[in-house]
mmCIF file of C-alpha atoms and ligand atoms in Angstrom:
data_model
loop_
_atom_site.group_PDB
_atom_site.id
_atom_site.type_symbol
_atom_site.label_atom_id
_atom_site.label_comp_id
_atom_site.label_asym_id
_atom_site.label_seq_id
_atom_site.Cartn_x
_atom_site.Cartn_y
_atom_site.Cartn_z
ATOM 1 C CA MET A 1 0.000 0.000 0.000
ATOM 2 C CA LEU A 2 2.724 2.386 1.069
ATOM 3 C CA ARG A 3 4.790 1.347 -1.883
ATOM 4 C CA ASN A 4 1.845 2.003 -4.202
ATOM 5 C CA LYS A 5 1.355 5.433 -2.713
ATOM 6 C CA ALA A 6 5.011 6.258 -3.195
ATOM 7 C CA ALA A 7 4.873 5.029 -6.775
ATOM 8 C CA ALA A 8 1.770 7.144 -7.444
ATOM 9 C CA ALA A 9 3.462 10.198 -5.954
ATOM 10 C CA ALA A 10 6.556 9.596 -8.075
ATOM 11 C CA ALA A 11 4.396 9.238 -11.188
ATOM 12 C CA LEU A 12 2.622 12.497 -10.355
ATOM 13 C CA LEU A 13 5.919 14.273 -9.924
ATOM 14 C CA ALA A 14 7.192 12.907 -13.199
ATOM 15 C CA ALA A 15 4.003 13.992 -14.969
ATOM 16 C CA ALA A 16 4.262 17.460 -13.439
ATOM 17 C CA SER A 17 7.825 17.887 -14.527
ATOM 18 C CA LEU A 18 6.978 16.549 -17.990
ATOM 19 C CA SER A 19 4.256 19.136 -18.448
ATOM 20 C CA GLN A 20 6.610 21.797 -17.088
ATOM 21 C CA ALA A 21 9.176 20.695 -19.640
ATOM 22 C CA ALA A 22 6.581 20.927 -22.413
ATOM 23 C CA GLN A 23 5.655 24.436 -21.291
ATOM 24 C CA ALA A 24 9.292 25.376 -20.941
ATOM 25 C CA GLN A 25 9.810 24.527 -24.581
ATOM 26 C CA ASP A 26 7.859 27.603 -25.699
ATOM 27 C CA THR A 27 8.845 29.883 -22.839
ATOM 28 C CA VAL A 28 12.231 31.170 -21.767
ATOM 29 C CA LYS A 29 12.141 32.003 -18.069
ATOM 30 C CA ILE A 30 14.533 34.647 -16.823
ATOM 31 C CA GLY A 31 14.939 35.100 -13.072
ATOM 32 C CA ILE A 32 15.878 38.697 -12.352
ATOM 33 C CA ILE A 33 17.314 39.202 -8.861
ATOM 34 C CA GLN A 34 18.042 42.856 -8.078
ATOM 35 C CA SER A 35 18.171 45.168 -5.052
ATOM 36 C CA LEU A 36 14.733 46.785 -5.225
ATOM 37 C CA THR A 37 14.684 47.730 -1.518
ATOM 38 C CA GLY A 38 17.351 48.240 1.168
ATOM 39 C CA GLN A 39 20.686 50.121 1.086
ATOM 40 C CA LEU A 40 21.116 50.131 -2.707
ATOM 41 C CA THR A 41 17.516 50.641 -3.862
ATOM 42 C CA ALA A 42 18.650 53.432 -6.209
ATOM 43 C CA VAL A 43 20.834 50.898 -8.027
ATOM 44 C CA GLY A 44 17.958 48.417 -8.368
ATOM 45 C CA LYS A 45 15.669 51.100 -9.784
ATOM 46 C CA GLN A 46 18.132 52.076 -12.490
ATOM 47 C CA VAL A 47 18.955 48.535 -13.551
ATOM 48 C CA MET A 48 15.260 47.603 -13.754
ATOM 49 C CA GLY A 49 14.639 50.807 -15.718
ATOM 50 C CA GLY A 50 17.087 49.487 -18.314
ATOM 51 C CA VAL A 51 15.624 45.947 -18.300
ATOM 52 C CA ASN A 52 12.056 47.187 -18.706
ATOM 53 C CA LEU A 53 12.969 49.609 -21.482
ATOM 54 C CA TYR A 54 14.755 46.879 -23.444
ATOM 55 C CA VAL A 55 11.741 44.562 -23.235
ATOM 56 C CA GLN A 56 9.363 47.405 -24.127
ATOM 57 C CA GLN A 57 11.432 48.172 -27.239
ATOM 58 C CA HIS A 58 12.180 44.603 -28.342
ATOM 59 C CA GLY A 59 9.043 42.733 -27.332
ATOM 60 C CA ASN A 60 8.729 39.500 -25.404
ATOM 61 C CA THR A 61 9.236 36.955 -28.162
ATOM 62 C CA VAL A 62 12.711 35.859 -29.242
ATOM 63 C CA ALA A 63 13.612 33.022 -31.620
ATOM 64 C CA GLY A 64 9.977 31.904 -31.479
ATOM 65 C CA LYS A 65 9.953 31.702 -27.685
ATOM 66 C CA LYS A 66 8.009 33.753 -25.208
ATOM 67 C CA ILE A 67 10.190 35.593 -22.721
ATOM 68 C CA GLU A 68 8.933 35.461 -19.147
ATOM 69 C CA LEU A 69 10.644 37.689 -16.574
ATOM 70 C CA ILE A 70 10.383 36.652 -12.933
ATOM 71 C CA VAL A 71 11.551 39.672 -10.943
ATOM 72 C CA LYS A 72 12.701 39.235 -7.325
ATOM 73 C CA ASP A 73 13.961 41.704 -4.726
ATOM 74 C CA ASP A 74 17.146 40.635 -2.913
ATOM 75 C CA THR A 75 16.627 43.537 -0.453
ATOM 76 C CA THR A 76 20.373 44.296 -0.804
ATOM 77 C CA VAL A 77 21.104 41.181 1.315
ATOM 78 C CA PRO A 78 23.314 38.459 -0.235
ATOM 79 C CA ASP A 79 21.690 35.584 1.703
ATOM 80 C CA VAL A 80 18.321 36.620 0.331
ATOM 81 C CA ALA A 81 19.785 36.708 -3.191
ATOM 82 C CA LYS A 82 21.071 33.172 -2.705
ATOM 83 C CA ARG A 83 17.732 31.848 -1.432
ATOM 84 C CA LEU A 84 15.882 33.507 -4.309
ATOM 85 C CA ALA A 85 18.288 32.024 -6.857
ATOM 86 C CA GLN A 86 17.750 28.587 -5.366
ATOM 87 C CA GLU A 87 13.970 28.968 -5.550
ATOM 88 C CA LEU A 88 14.114 30.293 -9.092
ATOM 89 C CA ILE A 89 16.311 27.407 -10.238
ATOM 90 C CA VAL A 90 14.539 24.598 -8.368
ATOM 91 C CA ASN A 91 10.890 25.709 -8.293
ATOM 92 C CA ASP A 92 10.508 28.024 -11.264
ATOM 93 C CA LYS A 93 13.046 26.171 -13.401
ATOM 94 C CA VAL A 94 14.404 29.386 -14.876
ATOM 95 C CA ASN A 95 16.620 29.118 -17.951
ATOM 96 C CA LEU A 96 18.678 32.176 -17.096
ATOM 97 C CA LEU A 97 19.377 34.443 -14.147
ATOM 98 C CA THR A 98 20.483 38.038 -13.874
ATOM 99 C CA THR A 99 22.336 39.274 -10.803
ATOM 100 C CA GLY A 100 22.950 42.715 -9.342
ATOM 101 C CA ILE A 101 25.395 44.083 -6.786
ATOM 102 C CA THR A 102 28.673 42.378 -5.904
ATOM 103 C CA PRO A 103 27.722 40.549 -2.667
ATOM 104 C CA ALA A 104 24.560 39.168 -4.304
ATOM 105 C CA SER A 105 26.464 38.108 -7.438
ATOM 106 C CA PHE A 106 29.056 36.335 -5.303
ATOM 107 C CA ALA A 107 26.291 34.528 -3.368
ATOM 108 C CA ILE A 108 24.547 33.355 -6.546
ATOM 109 C CA ALA A 109 27.659 32.223 -8.474
ATOM 110 C CA PRO A 110 28.028 28.690 -6.955
ATOM 111 C CA LEU A 111 24.350 27.967 -7.706
ATOM 112 C CA ALA A 112 24.773 29.131 -11.300
ATOM 113 C CA THR A 113 27.655 26.682 -11.653
ATOM 114 C CA GLN A 114 25.793 23.795 -10.025
ATOM 115 C CA ALA A 115 22.680 24.227 -12.151
ATOM 116 C CA LYS A 116 24.612 25.341 -15.282
ATOM 117 C CA THR A 117 22.393 28.425 -15.402
ATOM 118 C CA PRO A 118 23.715 31.322 -17.506
ATOM 119 C CA SER A 119 23.748 34.381 -15.244
ATOM 120 C CA VAL A 120 24.189 37.909 -16.510
ATOM 121 C CA ILE A 121 25.861 40.238 -14.009
ATOM 122 C CA MET A 122 24.064 43.540 -14.511
ATOM 123 C CA VAL A 123 25.614 45.605 -11.698
ATOM 124 C CA SER A 124 28.668 44.211 -9.901
ATOM 125 C CA GLY A 125 31.859 46.136 -10.581
ATOM 126 C CA THR A 126 34.199 43.719 -8.792
ATOM 127 C CA SER A 127 36.702 42.010 -11.066
ATOM 128 C CA SER A 128 36.401 38.488 -9.675
ATOM 129 C CA ALA A 129 32.591 38.268 -10.035
ATOM 130 C CA THR A 130 32.956 36.700 -13.495
ATOM 131 C CA GLU A 131 35.557 34.249 -12.173
ATOM 132 C CA ARG A 132 33.219 32.862 -9.530
ATOM 133 C CA SER A 133 31.337 30.823 -12.148
ATOM 134 C CA PRO A 134 31.930 29.870 -15.793
ATOM 135 C CA TYR A 135 28.225 30.640 -16.316
ATOM 136 C CA MET A 136 28.569 34.340 -15.411
ATOM 137 C CA VAL A 137 28.782 37.049 -18.070
ATOM 138 C CA ARG A 138 29.115 40.740 -17.171
ATOM 139 C CA THR A 139 27.386 43.698 -18.872
ATOM 140 C CA SER A 140 28.133 46.333 -16.204
ATOM 141 C CA PHE A 141 31.704 47.582 -15.616
ATOM 142 C CA THR A 142 34.629 47.112 -13.276
ATOM 143 C CA LEU A 143 35.961 49.740 -10.905
ATOM 144 C CA GLY A 144 39.471 48.877 -12.115
ATOM 145 C CA GLN A 145 38.555 49.829 -15.695
ATOM 146 C CA GLN A 146 37.952 53.385 -14.546
ATOM 147 C CA SER A 147 40.294 53.842 -11.592
ATOM 148 C CA GLY A 148 43.614 53.122 -13.326
ATOM 149 C CA ILE A 149 42.827 55.566 -16.100
ATOM 150 C CA ILE A 150 41.901 58.405 -13.740
ATOM 151 C CA GLY A 151 45.049 57.647 -11.681
ATOM 152 C CA GLU A 152 47.332 58.274 -14.639
ATOM 153 C CA TRP A 153 45.294 61.234 -15.826
ATOM 154 C CA ALA A 154 45.493 62.868 -12.378
ATOM 155 C CA VAL A 155 49.304 62.810 -12.266
ATOM 156 C CA LYS A 156 49.531 64.177 -15.810
ATOM 157 C CA ASN A 157 47.215 66.981 -14.774
ATOM 158 C CA GLY A 158 49.058 68.147 -11.703
ATOM 159 C CA SER A 159 47.847 65.983 -8.816
ATOM 160 C CA LYS A 160 50.726 65.029 -6.507
ATOM 161 C CA LYS A 161 49.236 64.198 -3.103
ATOM 162 C CA VAL A 162 45.991 62.314 -2.780
ATOM 163 C CA VAL A 163 43.710 61.231 0.030
ATOM 164 C CA ILE A 164 41.404 58.341 -0.890
ATOM 165 C CA ILE A 165 37.891 58.056 0.526
ATOM 166 C CA GLN A 166 36.482 54.619 -0.216
ATOM 167 C CA SER A 167 33.209 52.890 0.502
ATOM 168 C CA ASP A 168 34.316 49.838 2.508
ATOM 169 C CA TRP A 169 33.362 46.781 0.394
ATOM 170 C CA ALA A 170 34.757 44.801 -2.527
ATOM 171 C CA PRO A 171 34.308 47.287 -5.425
ATOM 172 C CA GLY A 172 35.706 50.076 -3.229
ATOM 173 C CA ALA A 173 38.759 48.001 -2.365
ATOM 174 C CA GLU A 174 39.389 47.445 -6.076
ATOM 175 C CA ALA A 175 38.943 51.121 -6.937
ATOM 176 C CA THR A 176 41.545 51.944 -4.273
ATOM 177 C CA GLN A 177 43.914 49.154 -5.323
ATOM 178 C CA VAL A 178 43.962 49.986 -9.033
ATOM 179 C CA PHE A 179 44.007 53.762 -8.512
ATOM 180 C CA THR A 180 46.847 53.525 -5.974
ATOM 181 C CA GLU A 181 48.994 51.390 -8.273
ATOM 182 C CA ALA A 182 48.494 53.643 -11.296
ATOM 183 C CA PHE A 183 48.896 56.890 -9.337
ATOM 184 C CA LYS A 184 52.101 55.801 -7.588
ATOM 185 C CA LYS A 185 53.586 54.337 -10.758
ATOM 186 C CA ALA A 186 53.070 57.707 -12.451
ATOM 187 C CA GLY A 187 54.901 59.417 -9.569
ATOM 188 C CA GLY A 188 52.089 60.462 -7.220
ATOM 189 C CA GLU A 189 51.854 59.996 -3.461
ATOM 190 C CA ILE A 190 48.923 58.585 -1.480
ATOM 191 C CA ILE A 191 48.793 60.320 1.901
ATOM 192 C CA GLU A 192 45.999 58.245 3.401
ATOM 193 C CA THR A 193 43.147 55.877 2.530
ATOM 194 C CA VAL A 194 39.986 56.409 4.556
ATOM 195 C CA LYS A 195 37.252 53.738 4.551
ATOM 196 C CA VAL A 196 33.592 54.622 5.051
ATOM 197 C CA PRO A 197 30.963 51.978 5.954
ATOM 198 C CA LEU A 198 28.615 51.000 3.127
ATOM 199 C CA ALA A 199 25.519 51.049 5.343
ATOM 200 C CA ASN A 200 24.073 54.454 6.314
ATOM 201 C CA PRO A 201 27.272 56.394 5.648
ATOM 202 C CA ASP A 202 28.025 59.793 7.157
ATOM 203 C CA PHE A 203 30.925 61.215 5.145
ATOM 204 C CA SER A 204 31.400 64.388 7.228
ATOM 205 C CA PRO A 205 33.995 63.131 9.754
ATOM 206 C CA PHE A 206 35.903 61.388 6.952
ATOM 207 C CA LEU A 207 35.873 64.528 4.830
ATOM 208 C CA GLN A 208 37.186 66.560 7.743
ATOM 209 C CA ARG A 209 39.996 64.061 8.263
ATOM 210 C CA ALA A 210 40.792 64.158 4.558
ATOM 211 C CA ARG A 211 40.856 67.960 4.596
ATOM 212 C CA ASP A 212 43.196 68.037 7.600
ATOM 213 C CA ALA A 213 45.673 65.837 5.701
ATOM 214 C CA ASN A 214 45.999 68.699 3.197
ATOM 215 C CA PRO A 215 46.039 66.827 -0.128
ATOM 216 C CA ASP A 216 45.813 68.584 -3.503
ATOM 217 C CA THR A 217 43.308 65.960 -4.689
ATOM 218 C CA LEU A 218 40.654 63.675 -3.242
ATOM 219 C CA PHE A 219 39.977 60.327 -4.972
ATOM 220 C CA VAL A 220 36.561 59.018 -3.985
ATOM 221 C CA PHE A 221 34.520 55.875 -4.568
ATOM 222 C CA VAL A 222 30.974 55.702 -3.266
ATOM 223 C CA PRO A 223 28.298 53.574 -4.952
ATOM 224 C CA ALA A 224 25.611 55.111 -7.128
ATOM 225 C CA GLY A 225 22.822 56.315 -4.884
ATOM 226 C CA GLN A 226 25.252 57.620 -2.235
ATOM 227 C CA ALA A 227 26.867 60.210 -4.508
ATOM 228 C CA GLY A 228 24.179 62.809 -3.730
ATOM 229 C CA LEU A 229 24.781 62.664 0.018
ATOM 230 C CA PHE A 230 28.530 62.663 -0.504
ATOM 231 C CA ALA A 231 28.372 65.777 -2.713
ATOM 232 C CA LYS A 232 26.210 67.567 -0.152
ATOM 233 C CA GLN A 233 28.654 66.888 2.665
ATOM 234 C CA PHE A 234 31.643 67.720 0.443
ATOM 235 C CA SER A 235 30.060 71.085 -0.265
ATOM 236 C CA ALA A 236 29.004 71.688 3.378
ATOM 237 C CA ARG A 237 32.562 71.019 4.601
ATOM 238 C CA GLY A 238 33.857 73.523 2.051
ATOM 239 C CA LEU A 239 36.344 71.179 0.416
ATOM 240 C CA ASP A 240 35.764 72.773 -2.980
ATOM 241 C CA LYS A 241 36.618 76.184 -1.505
ATOM 242 C CA ALA A 242 39.766 74.737 0.087
ATOM 243 C CA GLY A 243 41.004 74.172 -3.463
ATOM 244 C CA ILE A 244 40.997 70.375 -3.197
ATOM 245 C CA LYS A 245 40.262 68.713 -6.531
ATOM 246 C CA LEU A 246 37.736 65.887 -6.561
ATOM 247 C CA ILE A 247 38.308 62.895 -8.857
ATOM 248 C CA GLY A 248 37.066 59.315 -9.035
ATOM 249 C CA PRO A 249 35.325 56.646 -11.066
ATOM 250 C CA GLY A 250 32.004 57.678 -12.633
ATOM 251 C CA ASP A 251 30.006 56.588 -9.589
ATOM 252 C CA ILE A 252 30.633 59.858 -7.700
ATOM 253 C CA THR A 253 28.910 61.991 -10.338
ATOM 254 C CA ASP A 254 26.322 59.469 -11.509
ATOM 255 C CA ASP A 255 23.577 60.830 -13.727
ATOM 256 C CA ASP A 256 20.848 59.888 -11.285
ATOM 257 C CA ASP A 257 22.241 61.973 -8.390
ATOM 258 C CA LEU A 258 23.934 64.699 -10.433
ATOM 259 C CA PRO A 259 20.847 66.829 -11.235
ATOM 260 C CA ARG A 260 20.296 67.361 -7.482
ATOM 261 C CA MET A 261 23.898 68.369 -6.639
ATOM 262 C CA ASP A 262 25.033 71.969 -6.174
ATOM 263 C CA ASP A 263 27.772 73.982 -7.871
ATOM 264 C CA ALA A 264 30.480 72.612 -5.542
ATOM 265 C CA ILE A 265 30.559 69.569 -7.824
ATOM 266 C CA LEU A 266 31.323 71.685 -10.939
ATOM 267 C CA GLY A 267 34.700 70.810 -12.449
ATOM 268 C CA THR A 268 34.875 67.328 -10.893
ATOM 269 C CA VAL A 269 36.760 65.044 -13.269
ATOM 270 C CA THR A 270 35.936 61.333 -13.398
ATOM 271 C CA ALA A 271 36.693 58.331 -15.588
ATOM 272 C CA GLY A 272 33.417 56.627 -16.384
ATOM 273 C CA ASN A 273 31.776 54.253 -18.827
ATOM 274 C CA TYR A 274 28.643 56.302 -19.443
ATOM 275 C CA SER A 275 27.309 59.840 -19.535
ATOM 276 C CA ALA A 276 23.674 60.650 -20.282
ATOM 277 C CA LEU A 277 25.169 63.382 -22.472
ATOM 278 C CA HIS A 278 27.196 60.861 -24.555
ATOM 279 C CA ASP A 279 26.985 62.221 -28.081
ATOM 280 C CA SER A 280 25.468 59.545 -30.310
ATOM 281 C CA PRO A 281 22.043 59.059 -31.919
ATOM 282 C CA THR A 282 21.746 55.707 -30.071
ATOM 283 C CA ASN A 283 22.234 57.451 -26.727
ATOM 284 C CA LYS A 284 19.923 60.370 -27.487
ATOM 285 C CA ALA A 285 17.139 57.906 -28.274
ATOM 286 C CA TYR A 286 17.970 55.883 -25.134
ATOM 287 C CA VAL A 287 17.877 58.872 -22.778
ATOM 288 C CA GLU A 288 14.595 60.085 -24.199
ATOM 289 C CA ALA A 289 12.890 56.676 -24.052
ATOM 290 C CA PHE A 290 14.314 55.894 -20.585
ATOM 291 C CA LYS A 291 13.055 59.185 -19.145
ATOM 292 C CA LYS A 292 9.639 58.641 -20.694
ATOM 293 C CA LEU A 293 9.295 55.132 -19.253
ATOM 294 C CA ASN A 294 11.002 55.593 -15.889
ATOM 295 C CA GLY A 295 10.642 59.313 -15.100
ATOM 296 C CA MET A 296 14.340 59.802 -14.350
ATOM 297 C CA ARG A 297 17.652 60.332 -16.129
ATOM 298 C CA PRO A 298 19.433 57.037 -16.884
ATOM 299 C CA ASN A 299 22.801 56.522 -15.190
ATOM 300 C CA PHE A 300 25.654 54.072 -15.844
ATOM 301 C CA ILE A 301 23.925 51.368 -13.789
ATOM 302 C CA SER A 302 20.904 51.350 -16.133
ATOM 303 C CA LEU A 303 23.092 50.192 -19.044
ATOM 304 C CA GLY A 304 24.000 46.948 -17.265
ATOM 305 C CA GLY A 305 20.271 46.090 -17.339
ATOM 306 C CA TYR A 306 19.601 47.324 -20.862
ATOM 307 C CA ASP A 307 22.690 45.692 -22.412
ATOM 308 C CA GLY A 308 22.234 42.624 -20.205
ATOM 309 C CA MET A 309 18.867 41.977 -21.844
ATOM 310 C CA HIS A 310 20.498 42.525 -25.238
ATOM 311 C CA VAL A 311 23.050 39.806 -24.461
ATOM 312 C CA ILE A 312 20.250 37.404 -23.506
ATOM 313 C CA TYR A 313 18.125 38.182 -26.588
ATOM 314 C CA GLU A 314 21.079 37.938 -28.989
ATOM 315 C CA ALA A 315 22.324 34.688 -27.437
ATOM 316 C CA LEU A 316 18.850 33.154 -27.815
ATOM 317 C CA LYS A 317 18.770 34.247 -31.453
ATOM 318 C CA LYS A 318 22.167 32.616 -32.023
ATOM 319 C CA THR A 319 21.114 29.310 -30.422
ATOM 320 C CA GLY A 320 17.767 29.366 -32.248
ATOM 321 C CA GLY A 321 15.968 29.335 -28.909
ATOM 322 C CA ASN A 322 18.026 26.484 -27.439
ATOM 323 C CA THR A 323 18.289 27.198 -23.710
ATOM 324 C CA ASP A 324 21.100 24.779 -22.871
ATOM 325 C CA GLY A 325 23.344 26.600 -20.382
ATOM 326 C CA ASP A 326 26.623 25.959 -22.170
ATOM 327 C CA ALA A 327 25.153 26.825 -25.573
ATOM 328 C CA LEU A 328 23.832 30.152 -24.278
ATOM 329 C CA VAL A 329 27.078 31.158 -22.542
ATOM 330 C CA ASN A 330 29.046 30.260 -25.666
ATOM 331 C CA ALA A 331 26.669 32.369 -27.752
ATOM 332 C CA MET A 332 27.228 35.320 -25.397
ATOM 333 C CA LYS A 333 31.023 35.156 -25.722
ATOM 334 C CA GLY A 334 32.347 37.588 -28.305
ATOM 335 C CA LEU A 335 29.066 39.492 -28.815
ATOM 336 C CA LYS A 336 29.775 43.018 -30.008
ATOM 337 C CA TRP A 337 27.352 45.897 -30.438
ATOM 338 C CA GLU A 338 26.651 49.606 -30.218
ATOM 339 C CA SER A 339 25.311 50.456 -26.752
ATOM 340 C CA PRO A 340 24.055 53.889 -25.684
ATOM 341 C CA ARG A 341 27.395 54.123 -23.814
ATOM 342 C CA GLY A 342 29.375 53.484 -27.057
ATOM 343 C CA PRO A 343 30.781 50.347 -28.715
ATOM 344 C CA ILE A 344 30.995 47.371 -26.330
ATOM 345 C CA SER A 345 31.729 43.634 -26.454
ATOM 346 C CA ILE A 346 31.904 40.519 -24.284
ATOM 347 C CA ASP A 347 35.494 39.276 -24.030
ATOM 348 C CA PRO A 348 35.305 35.635 -25.192
ATOM 349 C CA ASP A 349 38.138 34.616 -22.835
ATOM 350 C CA THR A 350 36.907 36.226 -19.621
ATOM 351 C CA ARG A 351 33.146 36.745 -20.246
ATOM 352 C CA ASP A 352 33.764 40.286 -19.031
ATOM 353 C CA ILE A 353 32.738 43.564 -20.624
ATOM 354 C CA VAL A 354 35.097 45.514 -22.874
ATOM 355 C CA GLN A 355 34.086 49.154 -23.251
ATOM 356 C CA ASN A 356 35.263 52.714 -23.784
ATOM 357 C CA ILE A 357 36.206 54.695 -20.704
ATOM 358 C CA TYR A 358 35.673 58.429 -21.002
ATOM 359 C CA ILE A 359 37.279 61.232 -19.034
ATOM 360 C CA ARG A 360 34.545 63.690 -18.156
ATOM 361 C CA LYS A 361 34.154 66.999 -16.364
ATOM 362 C CA VAL A 362 31.013 68.178 -14.574
ATOM 363 C CA GLU A 363 29.577 71.223 -16.339
ATOM 364 C CA ARG A 364 26.218 72.899 -16.707
ATOM 365 C CA ARG A 365 24.438 72.272 -20.003
ATOM 366 C CA ASN A 366 21.019 73.810 -20.630
ATOM 367 C CA GLY A 367 20.833 74.615 -16.916
ATOM 368 C CA GLU A 368 21.492 71.029 -15.755
ATOM 369 C CA LEU A 369 24.624 69.355 -14.407
ATOM 370 C CA TYR A 370 26.174 66.761 -16.720
ATOM 371 C CA ASN A 371 29.376 64.755 -17.156
ATOM 372 C CA VAL A 372 30.862 66.251 -20.330
ATOM 373 C CA GLU A 373 33.154 63.728 -22.039
ATOM 374 C CA PHE A 374 36.432 65.157 -23.349
ATOM 375 C CA ALA A 375 38.780 62.185 -23.859
ATOM 376 C CA THR A 376 38.165 58.533 -24.800
ATOM 377 C CA PHE A 377 40.116 55.384 -23.944
ATOM 378 C CA PRO A 378 38.748 52.815 -26.409
ATOM 379 C CA ASN A 379 37.965 49.137 -25.712
ATOM 380 C CA VAL A 380 39.210 48.966 -22.123
ATOM 381 C CA LYS A 381 39.397 45.520 -20.496
ATOM 382 C CA ASP A 382 39.324 44.843 -16.764
ATOM 383 C CA PRO A 383 42.941 45.600 -15.759
ATOM 384 C CA ILE A 384 42.980 43.204 -12.781
ATOM 385 C CA LYS A 385 42.284 40.226 -15.066
ATOM 386 C CA ALA A 386 44.673 41.566 -17.717
ATOM 387 C CA ALA A 387 47.449 41.769 -15.069
ATOM 388 C CA LYS A 388 46.758 38.182 -13.917
ATOM 389 C CA LYS A 389 46.933 36.973 -17.497
ATOM 390 C CA GLY A 390 50.210 38.780 -18.073
ATOM 391 C CA SER A 391 51.828 37.395 -14.931
HETATM 392 C C1 PHB B 401 28.809 46.705 -7.086
HETATM 393 O O1 PHB B 401 27.875 46.033 -6.648
HETATM 394 O O2 PHB B 401 29.919 46.189 -7.308
HETATM 395 C C2 PHB B 401 28.605 48.154 -7.323
HETATM 396 C C3 PHB B 401 27.360 48.759 -7.085
HETATM 397 C C4 PHB B 401 27.214 50.124 -7.317
HETATM 398 C C5 PHB B 401 28.267 50.873 -7.794
HETATM 399 C C6 PHB B 401 29.499 50.281 -8.032
HETATM 400 C C7 PHB B 401 29.675 48.930 -7.788
HETATM 401 O O3 PHB B 401 28.134 52.196 -8.016
#
C-alpha cells in the first residue's frame, strides 16, 4: 500500500515535470534578482529601468519563444539573493538568471555553476565576479577599468598628493587598489586611505579628516545612490573652496544623483563608462525613451540592465531558442554591439565587458549638471584580469 502510494506520488511528480518541460519549450524564463529595496535601492531602480525599457522596445518573443521575466527583490542582502536564486532554479526552473550588486552576485555564483544556469551580471563592478562561475557574463563595468585611467590622468594633470575616501566593500577596495597602483607608478603619493561603511554612511567626519591631511586631490569611490549625500557633505565642509580637486570613477557623479547636486561639484573630473550626455544618436534615443518610461535620467547602472537583456536576446537568437546553459554562454562570448554608452563587447576569454572609458568633467548644459566627455580610452578591459593573465 505504502509502496503504491510512493509510486503514485513519483508518477505524479514525473508527470508534473513533464508538463513543465513541455511548457518550458515555448517559454524562456529569466529570473531577475536585483536590489529593489534596502541600502542600494537606487541601483535596483536604475537597472530595472534598463531591463524594462529593453523589453518594451524589443518585445517578449525571441527566436519563437516567449520571454517570461520573474523579478525578485534581494533587499540588498546576499543571503536573500542566494535563497531567491535557489527557488528560481529549483521551483521556477528558470533558464537564465540576472544578478545585481557584488555581494549578491558572489552569493549566486556557486548555484549558477551547479545548475549550469547562464547568469548575466548587470551591476557588480568587482573584477572576480565573473571568475566565480563559468556561467557568469558581465554587462556592467569594473571599478578597475575606470580607476587606473583616472590615476594616470590625475598625475599628468598636476595631482601630486591624494587622500582616498572609499566605501568599505569589494568594489571600493578594487577602486583603491587599481588607482593607488596607477597613481604611484606615475609618480604620485597617497597620503591616506579612509574607509567609510557601506551602510548608512556619514561622510562628514571622513571629509574633515581628509581635509586636515591637506592633499591637492581627493579620490573618492561611493556607490551610485550615495553620490548625492557625498556631494552635499563635500560642499558643506567647504572642500571645494579649500582648493581640493575631486576625482574618481564615474560613480561619484552618476547621472541619477547629479541633477540634485550643487555647484560645488562643478569641475569634478571622473573616468566613467557612461554619460547621459554621450553624443550619439543611439544614446539620445535611449535617454529620451528611458526618461519617458522611468521618469528619471538614466545613469551608468541602467546600461548593465539594458545591455544585459540585449546579451540574452542575442544569445537566444544565435542558439535558435536552445536554452542549454553551455550553448547560451558560448553564444554570449564575443558578442559586439553599439550600446548607448558606445561600442561594447563581451570578451570571449573572460566573459567580461570591454568598453570605452571616457574622461569627463562636470559642467552645466542647458541649466542642468552633466558629465561632459572630453577624452576617450577605447575598448578597455578589466585591468585586474589583464594583469593576472600577463603574470
Ligand atoms: C557593485 O555592486 O559592485 C557596485 C554597485 C554600485 C556601484 C558600483 C559597484 O556604483
